[in-house]
Short mmCIF file of C-alpha atoms and ligand atoms in Angstrom, two decimals:
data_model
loop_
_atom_site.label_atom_id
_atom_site.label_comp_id
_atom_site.label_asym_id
_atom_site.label_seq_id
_atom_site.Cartn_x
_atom_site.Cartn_y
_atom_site.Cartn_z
CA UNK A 1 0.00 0.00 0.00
CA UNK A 2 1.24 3.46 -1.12
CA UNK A 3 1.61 6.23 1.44
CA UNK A 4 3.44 9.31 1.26
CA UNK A 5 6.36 9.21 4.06
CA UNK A 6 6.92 11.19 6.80
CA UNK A 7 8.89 13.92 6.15
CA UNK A 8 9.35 16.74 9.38
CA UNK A 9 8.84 20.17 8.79
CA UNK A 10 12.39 20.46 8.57
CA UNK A 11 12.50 17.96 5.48
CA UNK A 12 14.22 15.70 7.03
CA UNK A 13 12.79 12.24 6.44
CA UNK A 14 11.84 10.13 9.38
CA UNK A 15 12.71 6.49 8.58
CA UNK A 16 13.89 5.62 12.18
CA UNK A 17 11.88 4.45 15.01
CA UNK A 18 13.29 3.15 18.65
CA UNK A 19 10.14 1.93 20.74
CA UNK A 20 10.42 1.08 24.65
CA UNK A 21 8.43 -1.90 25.11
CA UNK A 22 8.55 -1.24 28.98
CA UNK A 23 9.61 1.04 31.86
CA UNK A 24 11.01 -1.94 34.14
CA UNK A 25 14.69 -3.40 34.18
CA UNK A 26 16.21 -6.22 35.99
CA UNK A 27 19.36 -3.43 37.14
CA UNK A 28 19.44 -0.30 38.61
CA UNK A 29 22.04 1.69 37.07
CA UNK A 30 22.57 4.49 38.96
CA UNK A 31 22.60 7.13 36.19
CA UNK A 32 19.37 5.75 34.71
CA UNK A 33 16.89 4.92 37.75
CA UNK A 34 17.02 5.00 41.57
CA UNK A 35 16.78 2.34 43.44
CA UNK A 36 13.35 2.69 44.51
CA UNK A 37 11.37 2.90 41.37
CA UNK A 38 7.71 3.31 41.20
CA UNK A 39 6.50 1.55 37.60
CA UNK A 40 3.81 2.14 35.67
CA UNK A 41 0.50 0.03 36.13
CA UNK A 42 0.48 -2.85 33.60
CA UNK A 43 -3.05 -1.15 32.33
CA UNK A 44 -0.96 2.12 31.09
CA UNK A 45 1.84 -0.27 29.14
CA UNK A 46 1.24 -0.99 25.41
CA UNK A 47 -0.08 -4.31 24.90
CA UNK A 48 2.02 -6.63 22.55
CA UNK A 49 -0.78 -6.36 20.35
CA UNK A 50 -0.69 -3.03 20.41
CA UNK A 51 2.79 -2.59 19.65
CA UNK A 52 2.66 -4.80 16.91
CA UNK A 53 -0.14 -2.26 15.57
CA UNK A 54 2.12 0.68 16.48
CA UNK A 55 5.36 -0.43 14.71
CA UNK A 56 3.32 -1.46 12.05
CA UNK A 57 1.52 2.06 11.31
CA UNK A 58 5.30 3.49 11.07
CA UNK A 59 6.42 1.80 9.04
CA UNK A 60 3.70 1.65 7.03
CA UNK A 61 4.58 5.43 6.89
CA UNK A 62 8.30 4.76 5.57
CA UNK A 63 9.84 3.92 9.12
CA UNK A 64 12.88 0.99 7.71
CA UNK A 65 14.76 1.01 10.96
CA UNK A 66 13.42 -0.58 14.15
CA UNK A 67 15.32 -0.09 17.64
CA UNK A 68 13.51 -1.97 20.29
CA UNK A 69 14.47 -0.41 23.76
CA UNK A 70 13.49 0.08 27.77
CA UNK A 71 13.79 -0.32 30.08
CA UNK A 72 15.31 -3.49 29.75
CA UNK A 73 13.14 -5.38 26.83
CA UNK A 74 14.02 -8.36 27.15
CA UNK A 75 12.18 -8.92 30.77
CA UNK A 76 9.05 -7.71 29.41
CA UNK A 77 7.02 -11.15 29.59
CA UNK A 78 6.55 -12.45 26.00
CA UNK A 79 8.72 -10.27 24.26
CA UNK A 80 9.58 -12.79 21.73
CA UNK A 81 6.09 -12.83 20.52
CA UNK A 82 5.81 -9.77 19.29
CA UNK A 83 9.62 -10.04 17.76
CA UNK A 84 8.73 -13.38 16.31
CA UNK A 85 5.42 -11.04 14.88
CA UNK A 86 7.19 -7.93 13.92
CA UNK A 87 9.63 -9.90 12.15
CA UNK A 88 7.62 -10.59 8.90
CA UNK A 89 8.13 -6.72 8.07
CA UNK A 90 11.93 -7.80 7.89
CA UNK A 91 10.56 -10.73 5.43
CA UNK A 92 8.87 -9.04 3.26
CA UNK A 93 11.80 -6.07 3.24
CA UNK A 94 9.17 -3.31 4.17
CA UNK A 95 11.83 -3.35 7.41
CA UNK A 96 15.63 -2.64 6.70
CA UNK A 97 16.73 -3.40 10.49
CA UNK A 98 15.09 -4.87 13.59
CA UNK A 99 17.67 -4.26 16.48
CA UNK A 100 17.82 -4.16 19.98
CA UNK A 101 19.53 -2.22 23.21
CA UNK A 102 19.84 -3.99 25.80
CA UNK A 103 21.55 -4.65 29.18
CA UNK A 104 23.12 -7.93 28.11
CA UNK A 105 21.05 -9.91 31.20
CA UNK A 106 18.71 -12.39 29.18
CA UNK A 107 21.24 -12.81 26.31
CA UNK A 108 21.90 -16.25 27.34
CA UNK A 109 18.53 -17.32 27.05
CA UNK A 110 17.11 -15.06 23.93
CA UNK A 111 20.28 -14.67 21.53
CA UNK A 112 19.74 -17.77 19.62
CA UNK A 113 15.65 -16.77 19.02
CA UNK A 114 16.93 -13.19 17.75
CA UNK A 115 19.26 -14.15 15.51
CA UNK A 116 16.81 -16.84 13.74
CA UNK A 117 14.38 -14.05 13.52
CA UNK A 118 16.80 -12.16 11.35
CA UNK A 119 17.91 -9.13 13.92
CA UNK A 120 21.89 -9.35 12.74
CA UNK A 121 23.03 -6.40 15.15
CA UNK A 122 22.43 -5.21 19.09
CA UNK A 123 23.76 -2.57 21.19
CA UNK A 124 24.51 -3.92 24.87
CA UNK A 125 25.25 -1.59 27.68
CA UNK A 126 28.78 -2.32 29.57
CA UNK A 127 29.95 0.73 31.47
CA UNK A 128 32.67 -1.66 33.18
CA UNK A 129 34.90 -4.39 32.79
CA UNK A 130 35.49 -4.95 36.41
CA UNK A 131 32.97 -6.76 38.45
CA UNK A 132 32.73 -5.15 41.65
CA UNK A 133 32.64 -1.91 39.83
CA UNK A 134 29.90 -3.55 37.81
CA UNK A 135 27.43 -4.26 40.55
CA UNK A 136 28.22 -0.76 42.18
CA UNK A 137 26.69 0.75 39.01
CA UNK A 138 24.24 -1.36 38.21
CA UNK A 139 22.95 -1.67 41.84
CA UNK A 140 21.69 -5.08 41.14
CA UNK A 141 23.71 -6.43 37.69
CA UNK A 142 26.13 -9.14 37.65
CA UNK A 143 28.72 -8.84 35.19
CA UNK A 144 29.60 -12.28 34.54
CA UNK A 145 25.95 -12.88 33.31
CA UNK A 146 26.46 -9.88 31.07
CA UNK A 147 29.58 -11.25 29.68
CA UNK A 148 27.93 -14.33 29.20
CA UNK A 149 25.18 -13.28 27.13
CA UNK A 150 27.43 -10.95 24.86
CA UNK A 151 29.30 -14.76 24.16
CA UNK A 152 25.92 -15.84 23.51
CA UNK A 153 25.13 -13.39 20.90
CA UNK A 154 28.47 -13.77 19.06
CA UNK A 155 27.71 -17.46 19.00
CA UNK A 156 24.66 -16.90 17.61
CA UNK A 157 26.25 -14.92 14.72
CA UNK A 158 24.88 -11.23 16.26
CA UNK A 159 27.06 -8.22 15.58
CA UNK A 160 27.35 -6.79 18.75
CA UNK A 161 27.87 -3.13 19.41
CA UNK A 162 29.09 -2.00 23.03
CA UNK A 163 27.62 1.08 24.34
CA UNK A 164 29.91 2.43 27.77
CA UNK A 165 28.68 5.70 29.28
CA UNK A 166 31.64 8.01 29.92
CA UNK A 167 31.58 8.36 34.11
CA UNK A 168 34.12 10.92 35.32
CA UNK A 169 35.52 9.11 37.97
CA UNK A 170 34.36 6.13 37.09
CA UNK A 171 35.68 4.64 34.04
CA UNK A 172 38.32 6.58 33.40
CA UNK A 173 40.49 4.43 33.89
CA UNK A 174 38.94 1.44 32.03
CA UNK A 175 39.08 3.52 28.33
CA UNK A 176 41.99 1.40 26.80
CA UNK A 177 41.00 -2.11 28.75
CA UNK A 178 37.72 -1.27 26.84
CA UNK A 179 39.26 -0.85 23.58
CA UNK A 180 41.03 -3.88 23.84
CA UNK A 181 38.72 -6.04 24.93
CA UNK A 182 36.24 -4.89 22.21
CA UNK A 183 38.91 -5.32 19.30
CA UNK A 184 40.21 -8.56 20.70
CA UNK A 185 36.10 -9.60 20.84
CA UNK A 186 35.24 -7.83 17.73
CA UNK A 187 32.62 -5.91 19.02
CA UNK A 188 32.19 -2.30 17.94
CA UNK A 189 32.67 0.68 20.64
CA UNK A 190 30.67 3.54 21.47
CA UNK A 191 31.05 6.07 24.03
CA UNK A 192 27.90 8.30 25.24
CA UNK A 193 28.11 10.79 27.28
CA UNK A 194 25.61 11.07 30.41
CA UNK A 195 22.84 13.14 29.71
CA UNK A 196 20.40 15.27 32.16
CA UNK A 197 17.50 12.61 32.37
CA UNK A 198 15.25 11.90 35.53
CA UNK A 199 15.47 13.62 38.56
CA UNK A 200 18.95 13.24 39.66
CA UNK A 201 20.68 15.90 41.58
CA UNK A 202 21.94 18.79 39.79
CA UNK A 203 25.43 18.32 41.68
CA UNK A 204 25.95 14.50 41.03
CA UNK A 205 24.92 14.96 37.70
CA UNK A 206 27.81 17.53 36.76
CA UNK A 207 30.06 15.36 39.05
CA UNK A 208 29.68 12.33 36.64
CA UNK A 209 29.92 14.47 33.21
CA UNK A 210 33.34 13.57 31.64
CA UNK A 211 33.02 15.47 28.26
CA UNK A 212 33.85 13.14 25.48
CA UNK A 213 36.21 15.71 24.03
CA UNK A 214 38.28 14.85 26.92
CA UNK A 215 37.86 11.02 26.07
CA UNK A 216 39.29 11.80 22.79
CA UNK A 217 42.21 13.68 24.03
CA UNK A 218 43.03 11.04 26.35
CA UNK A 219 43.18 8.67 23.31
CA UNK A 220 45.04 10.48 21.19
CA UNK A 221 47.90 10.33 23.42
CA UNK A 222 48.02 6.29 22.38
CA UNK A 223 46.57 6.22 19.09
CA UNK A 224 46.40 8.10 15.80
CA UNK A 225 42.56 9.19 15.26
CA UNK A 226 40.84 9.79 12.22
CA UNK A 227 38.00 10.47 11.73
CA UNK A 228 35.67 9.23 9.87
CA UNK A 229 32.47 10.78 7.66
CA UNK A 230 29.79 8.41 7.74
CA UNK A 231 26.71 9.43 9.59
CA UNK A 232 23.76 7.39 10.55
CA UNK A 233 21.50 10.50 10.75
CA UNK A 234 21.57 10.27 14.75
CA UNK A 235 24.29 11.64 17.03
CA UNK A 236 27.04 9.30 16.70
CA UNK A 237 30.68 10.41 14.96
CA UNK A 238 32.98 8.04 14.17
CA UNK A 239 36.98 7.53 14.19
CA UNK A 240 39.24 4.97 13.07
CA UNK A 241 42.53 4.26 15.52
CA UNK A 242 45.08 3.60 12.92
CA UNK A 243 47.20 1.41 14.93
CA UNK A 244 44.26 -1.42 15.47
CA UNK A 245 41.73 -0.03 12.71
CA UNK A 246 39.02 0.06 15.30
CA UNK A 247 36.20 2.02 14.81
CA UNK A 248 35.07 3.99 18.10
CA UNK A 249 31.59 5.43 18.02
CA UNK A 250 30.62 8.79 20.21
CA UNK A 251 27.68 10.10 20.85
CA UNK A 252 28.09 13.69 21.92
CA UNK A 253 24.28 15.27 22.40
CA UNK A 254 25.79 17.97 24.70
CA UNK A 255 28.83 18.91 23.14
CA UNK A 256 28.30 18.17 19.56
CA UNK A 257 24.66 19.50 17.92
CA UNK A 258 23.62 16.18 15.70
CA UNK A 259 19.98 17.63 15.54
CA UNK A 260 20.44 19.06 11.42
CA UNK A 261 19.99 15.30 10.12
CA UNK A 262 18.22 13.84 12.75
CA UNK A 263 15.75 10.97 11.25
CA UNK A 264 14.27 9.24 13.96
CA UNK A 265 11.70 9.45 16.93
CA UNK A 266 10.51 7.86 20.07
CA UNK A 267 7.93 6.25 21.56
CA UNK A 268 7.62 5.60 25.33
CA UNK A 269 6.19 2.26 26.37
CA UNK A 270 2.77 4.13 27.25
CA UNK A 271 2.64 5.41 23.62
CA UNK A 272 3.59 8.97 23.51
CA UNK A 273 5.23 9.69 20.93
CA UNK A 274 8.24 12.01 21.53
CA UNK A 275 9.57 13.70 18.38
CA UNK A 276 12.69 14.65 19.93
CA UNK A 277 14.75 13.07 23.08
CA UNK A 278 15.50 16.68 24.50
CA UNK A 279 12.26 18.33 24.28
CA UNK A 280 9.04 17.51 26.23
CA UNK A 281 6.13 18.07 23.26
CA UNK A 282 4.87 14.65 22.78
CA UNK A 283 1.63 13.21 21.14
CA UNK A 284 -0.81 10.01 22.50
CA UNK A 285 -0.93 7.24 20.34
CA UNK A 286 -2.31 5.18 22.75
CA UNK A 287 -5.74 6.76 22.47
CA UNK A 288 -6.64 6.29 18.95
CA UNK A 289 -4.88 2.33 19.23
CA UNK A 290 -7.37 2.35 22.00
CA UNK A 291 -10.12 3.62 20.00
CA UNK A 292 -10.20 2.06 16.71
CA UNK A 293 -9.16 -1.54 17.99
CA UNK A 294 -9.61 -2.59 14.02
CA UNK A 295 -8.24 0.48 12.12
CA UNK A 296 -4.86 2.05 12.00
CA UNK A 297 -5.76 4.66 9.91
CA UNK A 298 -6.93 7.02 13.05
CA UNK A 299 -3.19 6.07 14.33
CA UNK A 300 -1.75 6.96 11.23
CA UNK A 301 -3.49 10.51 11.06
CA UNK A 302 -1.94 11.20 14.66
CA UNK A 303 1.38 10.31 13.70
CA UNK A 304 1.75 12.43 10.81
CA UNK A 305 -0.12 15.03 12.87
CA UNK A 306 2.88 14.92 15.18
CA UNK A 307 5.21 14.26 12.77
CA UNK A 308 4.77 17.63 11.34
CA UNK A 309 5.02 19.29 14.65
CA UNK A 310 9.04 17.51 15.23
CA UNK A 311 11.27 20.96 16.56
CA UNK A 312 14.70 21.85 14.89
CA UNK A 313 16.93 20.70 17.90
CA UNK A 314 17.27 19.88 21.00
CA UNK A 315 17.90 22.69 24.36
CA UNK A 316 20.52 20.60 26.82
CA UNK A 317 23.19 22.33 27.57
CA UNK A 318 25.88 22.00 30.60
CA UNK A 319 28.06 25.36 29.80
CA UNK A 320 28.04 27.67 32.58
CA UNK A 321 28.12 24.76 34.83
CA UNK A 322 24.41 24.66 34.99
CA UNK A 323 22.38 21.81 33.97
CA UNK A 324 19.75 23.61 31.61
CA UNK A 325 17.22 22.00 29.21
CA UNK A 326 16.94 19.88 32.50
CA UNK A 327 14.09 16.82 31.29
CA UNK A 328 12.12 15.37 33.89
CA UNK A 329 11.59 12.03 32.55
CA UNK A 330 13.80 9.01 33.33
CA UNK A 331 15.66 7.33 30.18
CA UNK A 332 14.14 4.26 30.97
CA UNK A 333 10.97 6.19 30.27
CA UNK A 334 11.72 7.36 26.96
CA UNK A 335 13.77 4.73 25.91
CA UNK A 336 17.90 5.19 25.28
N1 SAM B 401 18.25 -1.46 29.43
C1 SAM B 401 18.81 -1.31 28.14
C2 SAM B 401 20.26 -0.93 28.22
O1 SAM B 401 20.73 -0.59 29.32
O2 SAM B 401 20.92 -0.98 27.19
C3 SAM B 401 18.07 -0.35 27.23
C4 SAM B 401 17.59 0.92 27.84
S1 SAM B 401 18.85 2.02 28.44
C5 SAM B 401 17.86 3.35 29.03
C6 SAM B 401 19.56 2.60 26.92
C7 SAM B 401 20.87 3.31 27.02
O3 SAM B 401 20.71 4.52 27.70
C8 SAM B 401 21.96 2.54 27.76
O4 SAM B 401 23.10 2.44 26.93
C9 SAM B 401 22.26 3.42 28.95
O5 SAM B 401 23.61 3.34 29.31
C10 SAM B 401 21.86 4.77 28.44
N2 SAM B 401 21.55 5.73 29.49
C11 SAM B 401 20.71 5.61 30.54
N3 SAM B 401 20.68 6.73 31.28
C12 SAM B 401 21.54 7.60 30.68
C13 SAM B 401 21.95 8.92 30.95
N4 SAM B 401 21.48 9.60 31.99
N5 SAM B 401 22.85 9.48 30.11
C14 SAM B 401 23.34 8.82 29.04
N6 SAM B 401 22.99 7.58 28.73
C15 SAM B 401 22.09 6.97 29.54
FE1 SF4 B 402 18.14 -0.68 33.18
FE2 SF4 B 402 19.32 0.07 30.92
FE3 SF4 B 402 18.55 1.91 32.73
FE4 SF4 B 402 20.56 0.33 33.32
S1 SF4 B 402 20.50 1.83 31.64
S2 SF4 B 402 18.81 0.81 34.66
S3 SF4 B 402 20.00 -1.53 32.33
S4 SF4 B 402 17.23 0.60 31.57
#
């Protein structure tokens, strides 16, 4: 069926989706959640159904690329149903991609399943490549069962791509043990920098911001970097270290404005649909899946609708040593 794309007001052409299929994890990571986190009632979350229906409308609309997020998504009960289900868009080759981030935890288990479904890439989460250090910022993870699963995936034939989150303090110290352990793996390397999500203090949160500039620096002094022109149309720049030939990903929100080609947008596992991860307009697609159990096409109106409201950039910005553009919602709201 024929259907104009999406295309922002901006012109830029929306082809990528990432979709939190819940609000709950298995760890606590101390940048993401507290410890003590009230969840959303099962009533609010999207049903699998539902975000079968969802994913479906989008990329109905054009959408090729499909990040499934959290939360961690792989607790959500079930999960592999609707993978098993949203996997006939990959099939028929309406869908480019169906990928996953995730924490690592249920690798083991679900690695095998995802690869068969024909997902050939996921982003796992590993700020850490010592254990105790691990379970102090995870709260509740266990990096040997993280390790595990990333063997599990390779096994299975997945291309896995590491995501660390630069700590100040933190893992500092761990940025060429990282390296090497991803080249000797061959898993691909991305540092993000910590964003202003959820409600942590203003002070901890500037405590924990190493700048990814200084990341850089620090690697120059061991490696020649050059960097590299691809884009993916979202906020990672790449660079090749010509001594190993490693590519190492960063994603700079704060420092670095990606917003001029940005092609994707979010929904939350509630179904609002945020057009952009730093600003707080958002539009329910949960009522009109609610409403019109048996038609899309009221869905498909309110995306568009939204789609045509999507803002030029985002408004974080850490200079004056103030946290501004502040959001209130958690990551594992919006989905990372
Ligand atoms: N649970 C999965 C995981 O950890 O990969 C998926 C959801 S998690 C919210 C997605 C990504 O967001 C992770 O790579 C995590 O490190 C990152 N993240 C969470 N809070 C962040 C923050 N405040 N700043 C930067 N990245 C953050
Ligand atoms: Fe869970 Fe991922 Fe957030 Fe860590 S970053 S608490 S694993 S959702």
């Amino acid at each position: 069926m024929e259907r104009a794309p999406l295309i922002d007001p901006f012109a830029r052409p929306i082809t990528y989706l990432r979709v939190s299929v819940t609000d709950r994890c298995d760890f606590r990571c101390t940048y993401c959640m507290a410890e003590h986190m009230q969840f959303l009632p099962k009533k609010e979350l999207l049903t699998l159904e539902e975000l079968d229906r969802l994913c479906t409308a989008f990329i109905d609309l054009g959408v090729r690329k499909l990040r499934i997020t959290g939360g961690e998504p792989l607790v959500r009960r079930d999960i592999m149903t609707f993978f098993k289900g949203i996997s006939r868009h990959l099939d028929s080759g309406a869908l480019s991609e169906l990928t996953l981030t995730t924490n690592g935890s249920q690798l083991a288990r679900f690695a095998p399943d995802l690869a068969a479904l024909g997902m050939r890439r996921i982003n796992v989460s590993l700020d850490t490549l010592v254990p105790e250090k691990f379970a102090a910022i995870t709260r509740w993870g266990r990096l040997d069962q993280v390790l595990e699963g990333i063997a599990a995936a390779k096994r299975a034939g997945l291309r896995v791509k590491i995501n660390a989150v630069a700590l100040k303090g933190f893992n500092e110290d761990e940025l060429f043990p990282l390296i090497e352990w991803c080249g000797a793996e061959g898993h691909d390397l991305t540092f993000i920098e910590v964003m202003p999500m959820g409600e942590m203090g203003e002070e901890m949160r500037l405590d924990q911001y190493w700048p990814l500039s200084d990341v850089r620096a620090r690697m120059r002094e061991r490696f020649t970097l050059t960097e590299l022109d691809e884009s993916t149309g979202g906020p990672a720049r790449y660079v090749r270290l010509e001594e190993t030939g490693q590519k190492i990903g960063f994603i700079t929100p704060l420092t670095h404005n990606f917003c001029e080609s940005c092609n994707r947008v979010r929904v939350t596992c509630t179904g609002e649909l945020f057009m952009c991860l730093g600003q707080e307009d958002n539009a329910d697609l949960r009522a009109p899946l609610r409403a019109h159990p048996d038609n899309n096409e009221p869905l498909r109106e309110a995306i568009r609708a939204a789609i045509s409201r999507k803002p030029k950039g985002h408004d974080f910005d850490y200079s004056r040593q103030k946290v501004a553009g502040q959001m209130s919602r958690h990551m594992s709201h919006t989905g990372g």
